GROMACS .gro file of C-alpha atoms in nm:
model
  426
    1MET     CA    1   0.466   0.065  -2.513
    2LYS     CA    2   0.119   0.217  -2.556
    3LYS     CA    3   0.113   0.576  -2.676
    4ILE     CA    4  -0.065   0.897  -2.584
    5ILE     CA    5  -0.132   1.212  -2.780
    6LEU     CA    6  -0.290   1.529  -2.648
    7LEU     CA    7  -0.618   1.548  -2.835
    8SER     CA    8  -0.924   1.745  -2.745
    9VAL     CA    9  -1.179   1.722  -3.019
   10LEU     CA   10  -1.373   1.400  -2.956
   11VAL     CA   11  -1.555   1.296  -3.272
   12PHE     CA   12  -1.877   1.097  -3.275
   13MET     CA   13  -2.195   1.074  -3.485
   14ILE     CA   14  -2.532   1.095  -3.315
   15THR     CA   15  -2.888   1.040  -3.438
   16SER     CA   16  -3.163   1.197  -3.225
   17CYS     CA   17  -3.535   1.131  -3.220
   18ASP     CA   18  -3.608   1.469  -3.375
   19ASP     CA   19  -3.358   1.500  -3.656
   20ILE     CA   20  -3.050   1.352  -3.819
   21PHE     CA   21  -2.730   1.552  -3.818
   22ILE     CA   22  -2.477   1.441  -4.079
   23SER     CA   23  -2.118   1.554  -4.050
   24LYS     CA   24  -2.015   1.748  -4.361
   25LYS     CA   25  -1.665   1.682  -4.495
   26ILE     CA   26  -1.455   1.950  -4.664
   27SER     CA   27  -1.196   1.839  -4.921
   28ILE     CA   28  -0.850   1.992  -4.873
   29ARG     CA   29  -0.615   2.001  -5.171
   30GLY     CA   30  -0.261   2.128  -5.220
   31LYS     CA   31   0.067   2.085  -5.403
   32ILE     CA   32   0.433   2.079  -5.305
   33ASP     CA   33   0.657   2.234  -5.569
   34PRO     CA   34   1.006   2.078  -5.544
   35ALA     CA   35   1.158   2.392  -5.694
   36THR     CA   36   1.034   2.610  -5.407
   37SER     CA   37   1.049   2.371  -5.112
   38VAL     CA   38   1.420   2.326  -5.055
   39LEU     CA   39   1.441   2.543  -4.742
   40ASP     CA   40   1.489   2.337  -4.429
   41ILE     CA   41   1.229   2.334  -4.152
   42ARG     CA   42   1.341   2.252  -3.803
   43SER     CA   43   1.132   1.955  -3.695
   44LEU     CA   44   0.887   2.016  -3.410
   45LYS     CA   45   0.930   1.655  -3.302
   46VAL     CA   46   1.090   1.621  -2.960
   47SER     CA   47   1.400   1.431  -3.055
   48ALA     CA   48   1.754   1.390  -2.930
   49SER     CA   49   1.871   1.392  -3.288
   50ASN     CA   50   1.718   1.735  -3.361
   51LYS     CA   51   1.675   1.639  -3.724
   52THR     CA   52   1.579   1.889  -3.990
   53PHE     CA   53   1.392   1.824  -4.312
   54SER     CA   54   1.296   2.015  -4.620
   55LEU     CA   55   0.942   2.024  -4.752
   56SER     CA   56   1.062   1.828  -5.055
   57ASP     CA   57   1.112   1.533  -4.812
   58ALA     CA   58   0.736   1.516  -4.751
   59LYS     CA   59   0.571   1.200  -4.881
   60LYS     CA   60   0.254   1.193  -4.667
   61VAL     CA   61   0.003   1.436  -4.521
   62LEU     CA   62  -0.151   1.370  -4.180
   63ILE     CA   63  -0.485   1.549  -4.136
   64PHE     CA   64  -0.610   1.520  -3.779
   65TYR     CA   65  -0.902   1.661  -3.584
   66GLY     CA   66  -0.962   1.508  -3.244
   67ASN     CA   67  -0.933   1.132  -3.226
   68LYS     CA   68  -0.997   1.098  -3.599
   69TYR     CA   69  -0.731   1.135  -3.862
   70GLU     CA   70  -0.658   1.070  -4.225
   71ILE     CA   71  -0.323   0.997  -4.390
   72VAL     CA   72  -0.297   1.069  -4.761
   73ALA     CA   73  -0.004   1.008  -4.992
   74ILE     CA   74   0.165   1.289  -5.180
   75LYS     CA   75   0.165   1.194  -5.547
   76ASP     CA   76   0.470   1.201  -5.771
   77ASP     CA   77   0.364   1.541  -5.908
   78GLY     CA   78   0.353   1.684  -5.550
   79THR     CA   79  -0.026   1.699  -5.521
   80PHE     CA   80  -0.241   1.564  -5.240
   81GLU     CA   81  -0.607   1.570  -5.135
   82GLY     CA   82  -0.773   1.473  -4.807
   83SER     CA   83  -1.072   1.582  -4.603
   84ALA     CA   84  -1.184   1.700  -4.259
   85PRO     CA   85  -1.526   1.778  -4.107
   86ALA     CA   86  -1.669   2.128  -4.116
   87GLY     CA   87  -1.659   2.290  -3.773
   88SER     CA   88  -1.329   2.132  -3.672
   89ALA     CA   89  -0.995   2.280  -3.579
   90THR     CA   90  -0.777   2.078  -3.815
   91VAL     CA   91  -0.401   2.033  -3.813
   92ILE     CA   92  -0.236   1.946  -4.144
   93ALA     CA   93   0.105   1.792  -4.079
   94PHE     CA   94   0.364   1.682  -4.336
   95LEU     CA   95   0.558   1.358  -4.288
   96THR     CA   96   0.850   1.182  -4.448
   97GLU     CA   97   0.818   0.836  -4.601
   98ASN     CA   98   0.914   0.695  -4.257
   99ASN     CA   99   0.645   0.906  -4.083
  100GLN     CA  100   0.889   1.157  -3.937
  101PHE     CA  101   0.731   1.491  -3.865
  102ILE     CA  102   0.844   1.782  -4.085
  103GLY     CA  103   0.610   2.068  -4.000
  104ASN     CA  104   0.250   2.181  -4.023
  105LEU     CA  105   0.045   2.418  -4.232
  106PHE     CA  106   0.001   2.784  -4.134
  107THR     CA  107  -0.293   2.982  -4.273
  108GLY     CA  108  -0.361   3.344  -4.185
  109GLY     CA  109  -0.084   3.326  -3.926
  110LEU     CA  110  -0.260   3.034  -3.757
  111ASN     CA  111  -0.102   2.691  -3.716
  112VAL     CA  112  -0.445   2.533  -3.738
  113LEU     CA  113  -0.697   2.538  -4.022
  114PRO     CA  114  -1.029   2.642  -3.864
  115LEU     CA  115  -1.306   2.494  -4.077
  116VAL     CA  116  -1.569   2.720  -3.921
  117GLY     CA  117  -1.817   2.978  -4.046
  118LEU     CA  118  -1.819   2.823  -4.393
  119THR     CA  119  -2.087   2.875  -4.653
  120ASN     CA  120  -2.321   2.580  -4.701
  121ASP     CA  121  -2.209   2.526  -5.060
  122LEU     CA  122  -1.837   2.508  -4.978
  123THR     CA  123  -1.700   2.160  -5.042
  124LEU     CA  124  -1.334   2.224  -5.136
  125ILE     CA  125  -1.043   2.430  -5.007
  126ASP     CA  126  -0.763   2.441  -5.263
  127LEU     CA  127  -0.446   2.557  -5.090
  128SER     CA  128  -0.259   2.561  -5.422
  129THR     CA  129   0.123   2.556  -5.403
  130LEU     CA  130   0.286   2.522  -5.060
  131THR     CA  131   0.613   2.697  -4.979
  132VAL     CA  132   0.828   2.765  -4.674
  133GLU     CA  133   0.868   3.111  -4.518
  134ASN     CA  134   1.045   3.169  -4.187
  135GLY     CA  135   1.020   2.801  -4.101
  136LYS     CA  136   0.644   2.786  -4.166
  137ILE     CA  137   0.459   2.595  -4.437
  138ILE     CA  138   0.219   2.838  -4.602
  139PRO     CA  139  -0.018   2.810  -4.900
  140LEU     CA  140  -0.022   3.031  -5.207
  141ASN     CA  141  -0.401   3.036  -5.175
  142ASP     CA  142  -0.472   3.127  -4.811
  143PRO     CA  143  -0.839   3.053  -4.730
  144ILE     CA  144  -0.844   3.285  -4.426
  145GLY     CA  145  -1.025   3.600  -4.533
  146LYS     CA  146  -1.158   3.436  -4.849
  147GLN     CA  147  -1.341   3.112  -4.781
  148ILE     CA  148  -1.302   3.135  -4.404
  149ILE     CA  149  -1.418   3.474  -4.277
  150LEU     CA  150  -1.318   3.559  -3.921
  151SER     CA  151  -1.345   3.875  -3.713
  152ASP     CA  152  -1.048   4.021  -3.525
  153ASN     CA  153  -1.182   3.870  -3.201
  154GLU     CA  154  -1.218   3.530  -3.361
  155ILE     CA  155  -0.867   3.542  -3.507
  156ALA     CA  156  -0.729   3.639  -3.165
  157PHE     CA  157  -0.922   3.348  -3.011
  158ILE     CA  158  -0.785   3.096  -3.261
  159LYS     CA  159  -0.431   3.234  -3.238
  160GLU     CA  160  -0.449   3.163  -2.866
  161LEU     CA  161  -0.544   2.808  -2.958
  162GLY     CA  162  -0.213   2.789  -3.143
  163PHE     CA  163  -0.037   2.743  -2.811
  164PHE     CA  164  -0.240   2.428  -2.766
  165TYR     CA  165  -0.128   2.296  -3.103
  166GLU     CA  166   0.235   2.371  -3.028
  167SER     CA  167   0.192   2.144  -2.729
  168LEU     CA  168   0.011   1.891  -2.947
  169ALA     CA  169   0.297   1.884  -3.196
  170LYS     CA  170   0.541   1.784  -2.922
  171ASN     CA  171   0.331   1.475  -2.853
  172ILE     CA  172   0.345   1.342  -3.207
  173ASP     CA  173   0.632   1.104  -3.127
  174MET     CA  174   0.688   1.070  -2.753
  175ASP     CA  175   0.900   0.759  -2.754
  176ASP     CA  176   1.113   0.885  -3.046
  177ASP     CA  177   1.057   0.574  -3.256
  178GLY     CA  178   1.017   0.783  -3.571
  179GLU     CA  179   0.642   0.723  -3.601
  180PRO     CA  180   0.362   0.963  -3.498
  181ASP     CA  181   0.179   0.804  -3.207
  182ILE     CA  182  -0.164   0.866  -3.359
  183ILE     CA  183  -0.087   0.616  -3.635
  184ALA     CA  184  -0.058   0.336  -3.377
  185GLY     CA  185  -0.421   0.388  -3.270
  186ASN     CA  186  -0.364   0.327  -2.897
  187GLU     CA  187  -0.351   0.687  -2.786
  188LEU     CA  188  -0.526   0.842  -2.490
  189ARG     CA  189  -0.721   1.164  -2.537
  190VAL     CA  190  -0.695   1.455  -2.296
  191ASN     CA  191  -0.913   1.761  -2.267
  192THR     CA  192  -1.002   2.025  -2.010
  193ILE     CA  193  -1.341   2.082  -1.848
  194VAL     CA  194  -1.428   2.413  -1.683
  195ASP     CA  195  -1.732   2.495  -1.470
  196PHE     CA  196  -1.830   2.840  -1.349
  197TYR     CA  197  -2.125   3.038  -1.215
  198ALA     CA  198  -2.206   3.326  -1.449
  199GLY     CA  199  -2.495   3.514  -1.290
  200LYS     CA  200  -2.870   3.567  -1.318
  201TRP     CA  201  -3.066   3.454  -1.623
  202GLY     CA  202  -3.296   3.684  -1.817
  203LYS     CA  203  -3.673   3.640  -1.811
  204ASN     CA  204  -3.892   3.756  -2.102
  205ASP     CA  205  -3.822   4.133  -2.123
  206THR     CA  206  -3.591   4.135  -1.818
  207LEU     CA  207  -3.226   4.127  -1.925
  208PRO     CA  208  -2.975   3.875  -1.785
  209GLU     CA  209  -2.727   4.001  -1.526
  210LEU     CA  210  -2.369   3.877  -1.544
  211ARG     CA  211  -2.124   3.874  -1.259
  212ALA     CA  212  -1.841   4.122  -1.291
  213ASN     CA  213  -1.559   3.998  -1.514
  214ASN     CA  214  -1.319   3.961  -1.220
  215ASP     CA  215  -1.577   3.752  -1.032
  216PHE     CA  216  -1.585   3.470  -1.286
  217ILE     CA  217  -1.421   3.179  -1.105
  218LEU     CA  218  -1.331   2.888  -1.331
  219ASN     CA  219  -1.313   2.539  -1.183
  220TYR     CA  220  -1.083   2.302  -1.374
  221THR     CA  221  -1.092   1.928  -1.444
  222ILE     CA  222  -0.864   1.718  -1.666
  223ARG     CA  223  -1.049   1.445  -1.854
  224ILE     CA  224  -0.850   1.147  -1.986
  225GLU     CA  225  -1.018   0.900  -2.219
  226GLY     CA  226  -0.887   0.569  -2.347
  227ASN     CA  227  -0.979   0.213  -2.435
  228ILE     CA  228  -1.121   0.021  -2.141
  229ASP     CA  229  -0.869  -0.264  -2.187
  230LEU     CA  230  -0.581  -0.035  -2.092
  231ILE     CA  231  -0.683  -0.029  -1.725
  232THR     CA  232  -0.811  -0.301  -1.491
  233SER     CA  233  -0.914  -0.084  -1.196
  234GLU     CA  234  -1.005   0.281  -1.147
  235ASP     CA  235  -0.802   0.278  -0.826
  236SER     CA  236  -0.487   0.195  -1.021
  237VAL     CA  237  -0.448   0.512  -1.228
  238GLU     CA  238  -0.236   0.810  -1.133
  239LEU     CA  239  -0.177   1.153  -1.284
  240SER     CA  240   0.129   1.358  -1.186
  241GLY     CA  241   0.286   1.682  -1.302
  242PRO     CA  242   0.385   1.922  -1.423
  243GLU     CA  243   0.753   1.826  -1.438
  244GLY     CA  244   0.966   2.066  -1.237
  245ASN     CA  245   0.673   2.176  -1.019
  246LEU     CA  246   0.482   1.863  -0.918
  247TYR     CA  247   0.145   1.915  -0.755
  248ASN     CA  248   0.076   1.717  -0.439
  249ASP     CA  249  -0.301   1.766  -0.451
  250ILE     CA  250  -0.418   1.587  -0.769
  251PHE     CA  251  -0.697   1.338  -0.706
  252LEU     CA  252  -0.925   1.119  -0.917
  253HIS     CA  253  -1.265   1.288  -0.904
  254PHE     CA  254  -1.469   1.015  -1.073
  255THR     CA  255  -1.464   0.766  -1.357
  256SER     CA  256  -1.704   0.638  -1.620
  257PHE     CA  257  -1.682   0.314  -1.812
  258GLY     CA  258  -1.828   0.130  -2.110
  259ASP     CA  259  -1.619   0.043  -2.411
  260ILE     CA  260  -1.427   0.359  -2.326
  261ALA     CA  261  -1.283   0.455  -1.988
  262ASN     CA  262  -1.298   0.818  -1.878
  263TYR     CA  263  -1.100   0.955  -1.583
  264TYR     CA  264  -1.164   1.297  -1.432
  265PHE     CA  265  -0.884   1.454  -1.229
  266ARG     CA  266  -0.904   1.762  -1.011
  267ARG     CA  267  -0.680   1.946  -0.771
  268LYS     CA  268  -0.768   2.004  -0.406
  269PRO     CA  269  -1.024   2.288  -0.366
  270GLN     CA  270  -0.872   2.617  -0.254
  271PRO     CA  271  -1.045   2.904  -0.068
  272LEU     CA  272  -1.164   3.202  -0.269
  273GLN     CA  273  -1.000   3.533  -0.191
  274GLY     CA  274  -1.249   3.790  -0.068
  275GLN     CA  275  -1.546   3.555  -0.120
  276ILE     CA  276  -1.715   3.269   0.059
  277GLY     CA  277  -1.646   2.926  -0.081
  278THR     CA  278  -1.376   2.737  -0.269
  279PHE     CA  279  -1.268   2.680  -0.629
  280LEU     CA  280  -1.084   2.409  -0.821
  281PRO     CA  281  -0.749   2.550  -0.937
  282PRO     CA  282  -0.612   2.505  -1.291
  283PHE     CA  283  -0.344   2.266  -1.410
  284GLU     CA  284  -0.054   2.470  -1.543
  285ASP     CA  285   0.094   2.403  -1.885
  286GLY     CA  286   0.374   2.149  -1.884
  287ILE     CA  287   0.461   1.780  -1.906
  288TYR     CA  288   0.243   1.533  -1.715
  289LYS     CA  289   0.261   1.159  -1.653
  290PHE     CA  290  -0.028   0.913  -1.646
  291SER     CA  291   0.027   0.556  -1.527
  292THR     CA  292  -0.188   0.245  -1.479
  293ASP     CA  293  -0.168  -0.079  -1.286
  294LYS     CA  294  -0.074  -0.265  -1.604
  295GLY     CA  295   0.263  -0.096  -1.601
  296LEU     CA  296   0.169   0.147  -1.876
  297LYS     CA  297   0.334   0.485  -1.845
  298TYR     CA  298   0.251   0.789  -2.054
  299ARG     CA  299   0.427   1.122  -2.077
  300PHE     CA  300   0.250   1.407  -2.252
  301ASN     CA  301   0.246   1.781  -2.298
  302TYR     CA  302  -0.062   1.953  -2.160
  303SER     CA  303  -0.201   2.299  -2.222
  304ASN     CA  304  -0.536   2.445  -2.121
  305VAL     CA  305  -0.480   2.749  -2.346
  306ASN     CA  306  -0.581   3.081  -2.187
  307MET     CA  307  -0.928   2.963  -2.097
  308ARG     CA  308  -0.990   3.250  -1.855
  309ASN     CA  309  -0.987   3.513  -2.131
  310TYR     CA  310  -1.109   3.300  -2.421
  311THR     CA  311  -1.424   3.144  -2.279
  312VAL     CA  312  -1.740   3.191  -2.484
  313ILE     CA  313  -2.009   3.282  -2.231
  314VAL     CA  314  -2.354   3.161  -2.335
  315VAL     CA  315  -2.607   3.409  -2.191
  316PRO     CA  316  -2.968   3.280  -2.152
  317THR     CA  317  -3.305   3.452  -2.147
  318LEU     CA  318  -3.593   3.229  -2.039
  319ILE     CA  319  -3.916   3.276  -2.236
  320ILE     CA  320  -4.198   3.208  -1.988
  321ASP     CA  321  -4.575   3.194  -2.027
  322THR     CA  322  -4.712   3.403  -1.739
  323THR     CA  323  -5.076   3.414  -1.849
  324LYS     CA  324  -5.190   3.139  -1.610
  325GLY     CA  325  -5.073   3.318  -1.295
  326PRO     CA  326  -4.758   3.313  -1.076
  327GLU     CA  327  -4.799   2.952  -0.961
  328LYS     CA  328  -4.852   2.817  -1.311
  329GLU     CA  329  -4.579   2.998  -1.504
  330GLU     CA  330  -4.428   2.768  -1.766
  331LEU     CA  331  -4.089   2.773  -1.935
  332HIS     CA  332  -4.134   2.712  -2.310
  333LYS     CA  333  -3.802   2.813  -2.467
  334ILE     CA  334  -3.465   2.974  -2.402
  335LYS     CA  335  -3.293   3.238  -2.613
  336PHE     CA  336  -2.913   3.279  -2.613
  337SER     CA  337  -2.654   3.546  -2.683
  338PHE     CA  338  -2.277   3.492  -2.686
  339GLN     CA  339  -1.984   3.698  -2.559
  340LEU     CA  340  -1.628   3.682  -2.430
  341PRO     CA  341  -1.549   3.775  -2.067
  342ASP     CA  342  -1.456   4.129  -2.175
  343GLY     CA  343  -1.812   4.177  -2.302
  344SER     CA  344  -1.738   4.165  -2.674
  345GLU     CA  345  -1.994   3.976  -2.881
  346ILE     CA  346  -1.884   3.659  -3.055
  347ASN     CA  347  -2.017   3.433  -3.331
  348PRO     CA  348  -2.077   3.089  -3.175
  349GLU     CA  349  -2.076   2.909  -3.510
  350LYS     CA  350  -1.705   2.983  -3.550
  351LEU     CA  351  -1.584   2.890  -3.201
  352ILE     CA  352  -1.818   2.618  -3.073
  353LYS     CA  353  -1.793   2.258  -3.193
  354SER     CA  354  -2.113   2.115  -3.046
  355ARG     CA  355  -2.476   2.193  -3.005
  356ILE     CA  356  -2.566   2.383  -2.689
  357ARG     CA  357  -2.676   2.148  -2.411
  358ILE     CA  358  -2.919   2.273  -2.148
  359GLN     CA  359  -2.985   2.101  -1.816
  360ILE     CA  360  -3.252   2.225  -1.576
  361ASN     CA  361  -3.237   2.138  -1.205
  362ASP     CA  362  -3.482   2.200  -0.920
  363ILE     CA  363  -3.397   2.327  -0.569
  364PHE     CA  364  -3.293   1.975  -0.468
  365ALA     CA  365  -3.043   1.958  -0.758
  366LYS     CA  366  -3.263   1.697  -0.925
  367GLN     CA  367  -3.247   1.719  -1.303
  368GLN     CA  368  -3.579   1.811  -1.463
  369TYR     CA  369  -3.468   1.842  -1.825
  370GLU     CA  370  -3.171   1.777  -2.054
  371SER     CA  371  -3.144   1.851  -2.425
  372PHE     CA  372  -2.842   1.735  -2.629
  373GLU     CA  373  -2.529   1.526  -2.593
  374ILE     CA  374  -2.230   1.750  -2.664
  375TYR     CA  375  -1.945   1.510  -2.751
  376GLU     CA  376  -2.039   1.457  -3.113
  377THR     CA  377  -1.972   1.567  -3.467
  378VAL     CA  378  -2.278   1.722  -3.629
  379ASP     CA  379  -2.363   1.952  -3.915
  380LEU     CA  380  -2.421   2.268  -3.714
  381SER     CA  381  -2.568   2.448  -4.015
  382LYS     CA  382  -2.893   2.277  -3.912
  383PHE     CA  383  -2.873   2.391  -3.551
  384ASP     CA  384  -3.020   2.713  -3.410
  385PHE     CA  385  -2.758   2.849  -3.169
  386TYR     CA  386  -2.980   3.135  -3.060
  387GLU     CA  387  -3.297   2.960  -2.946
  388GLN     CA  388  -3.405   2.623  -2.805
  389LYS     CA  389  -3.765   2.517  -2.761
  390LEU     CA  390  -3.832   2.268  -2.483
  391LYS     CA  391  -4.001   1.948  -2.594
  392THR     CA  392  -4.234   1.974  -2.294
  393PRO     CA  393  -4.294   2.300  -2.101
  394ILE     CA  394  -4.169   2.301  -1.741
  395ASN     CA  395  -4.344   2.466  -1.447
  396MET     CA  396  -4.113   2.738  -1.314
  397SER     CA  397  -4.152   2.608  -0.960
  398ARG     CA  398  -3.928   2.320  -1.074
  399VAL     CA  399  -3.660   2.551  -1.216
  400ASP     CA  400  -3.384   2.661  -0.979
  401GLN     CA  401  -3.064   2.626  -1.182
  402LEU     CA  402  -2.982   2.626  -1.551
  403ASN     CA  403  -2.662   2.454  -1.667
  404ILE     CA  404  -2.542   2.534  -2.017
  405GLY     CA  405  -2.276   2.311  -2.174
  406TYR     CA  406  -2.084   2.305  -2.499
  407VAL     CA  407  -1.754   2.191  -2.652
  408ASP     CA  408  -1.525   2.443  -2.823
  409ILE     CA  409  -1.344   2.372  -3.149
  410LEU     CA  410  -1.054   2.220  -2.952
  411GLY     CA  411  -1.284   1.984  -2.764
  412ASN     CA  412  -1.257   2.153  -2.427
  413GLU     CA  413  -1.585   2.134  -2.237
  414TYR     CA  414  -1.757   2.426  -2.068
  415ASN     CA  415  -2.038   2.410  -1.812
  416ILE     CA  416  -2.191   2.749  -1.729
  417ILE     CA  417  -2.429   2.784  -1.434
  418TRP     CA  418  -2.713   3.037  -1.420
  419ARG     CA  419  -2.971   3.104  -1.148
  420ASN     CA  420  -3.267   3.330  -1.082
  421ASP     CA  421  -3.067   3.520  -0.821
  422PHE     CA  422  -2.705   3.597  -0.740
  423LYS     CA  423  -2.489   3.370  -0.530
  424THR     CA  424  -2.184   3.486  -0.340
  425SER     CA  425  -1.976   3.193  -0.466
  426TYR     CA  426  -1.981   2.903  -0.709
   0.00000   0.00000   0.00000
């Protein structure tokens, strides 16, 4: 049986014509002290046996971030050392010799290690001795607040992401064969895409205008990615769920192929309340099934976190040369600010995984400009989040809609639409 694990952070390397971004790895070191690790931890693995293990049973460490992972052995003296890329939301899980899941690391109350907002010279996080408190594996040397500095808003954001990782943990061994599915290497990867119309862009000294918080309407898509040899026909795949409350309106929106197959599922559009137009409703948290014509059946936990309240809104101001007259105004660059839906400012370097992609369309929805690919792993210390210069200026008569895209540290994709005027609906 092929296996699936709910993974969002899709990891690639990209080389552009302008510059080379190299993913920076951070070493992660720790030690298990047999004298302080005898307390049992109830396994998070979904299992009929409901086994429990102590931390002293750990023989391996699984470090995973998206569809990349590293397994390192725990030495006889209890020490281990692995690595993960800066900018990732990294789970550090502890396994027995037979790859049974014991538990995962908690730092700063978070069940994920957010390798974000790091200083450029940081190359090592030494967790020191690991112990168990209240069923959680915690380090003596907690990097949150020391090497990883986060604001209250950022901590709240990442704590919300913890719900996603609880769901992720349940997918580690779905067929209960005692081996984490990610080790087999035939997993599918699932993430959420949201699109929404945010308001009116800024222009030079004119400030942007956002829609009221309650007017942000998110449109949801589930994206499933896997090896192309798993499926013979795009018409043969089916997504169903959640268990106990099955939707009857899930449809395949579109597919893309290559060496990798991507499938995009949506629910039937529903009318907006009090507004003109429709929206694409969310997929609730729960257990979903994905099947193919080759008889492959997958069962996985899905969570879209609380994306409504924890969406980083990228707010643009267009810098335009107006010296040549109204008909020859040219767009040269775009400046950005970042906030949550409640209006609070946010640091993009700690919550966004990718570079900011901009797409510019004319009144006929024809694309006039596109900047970066967003599914990639790059060293964001070399990227200016707050300003992008266009390679070639664009006449403003060809600018009707600005689409801003990015991937958060979980790998969920956001596409934010801005216009020169307000629309009544998305």
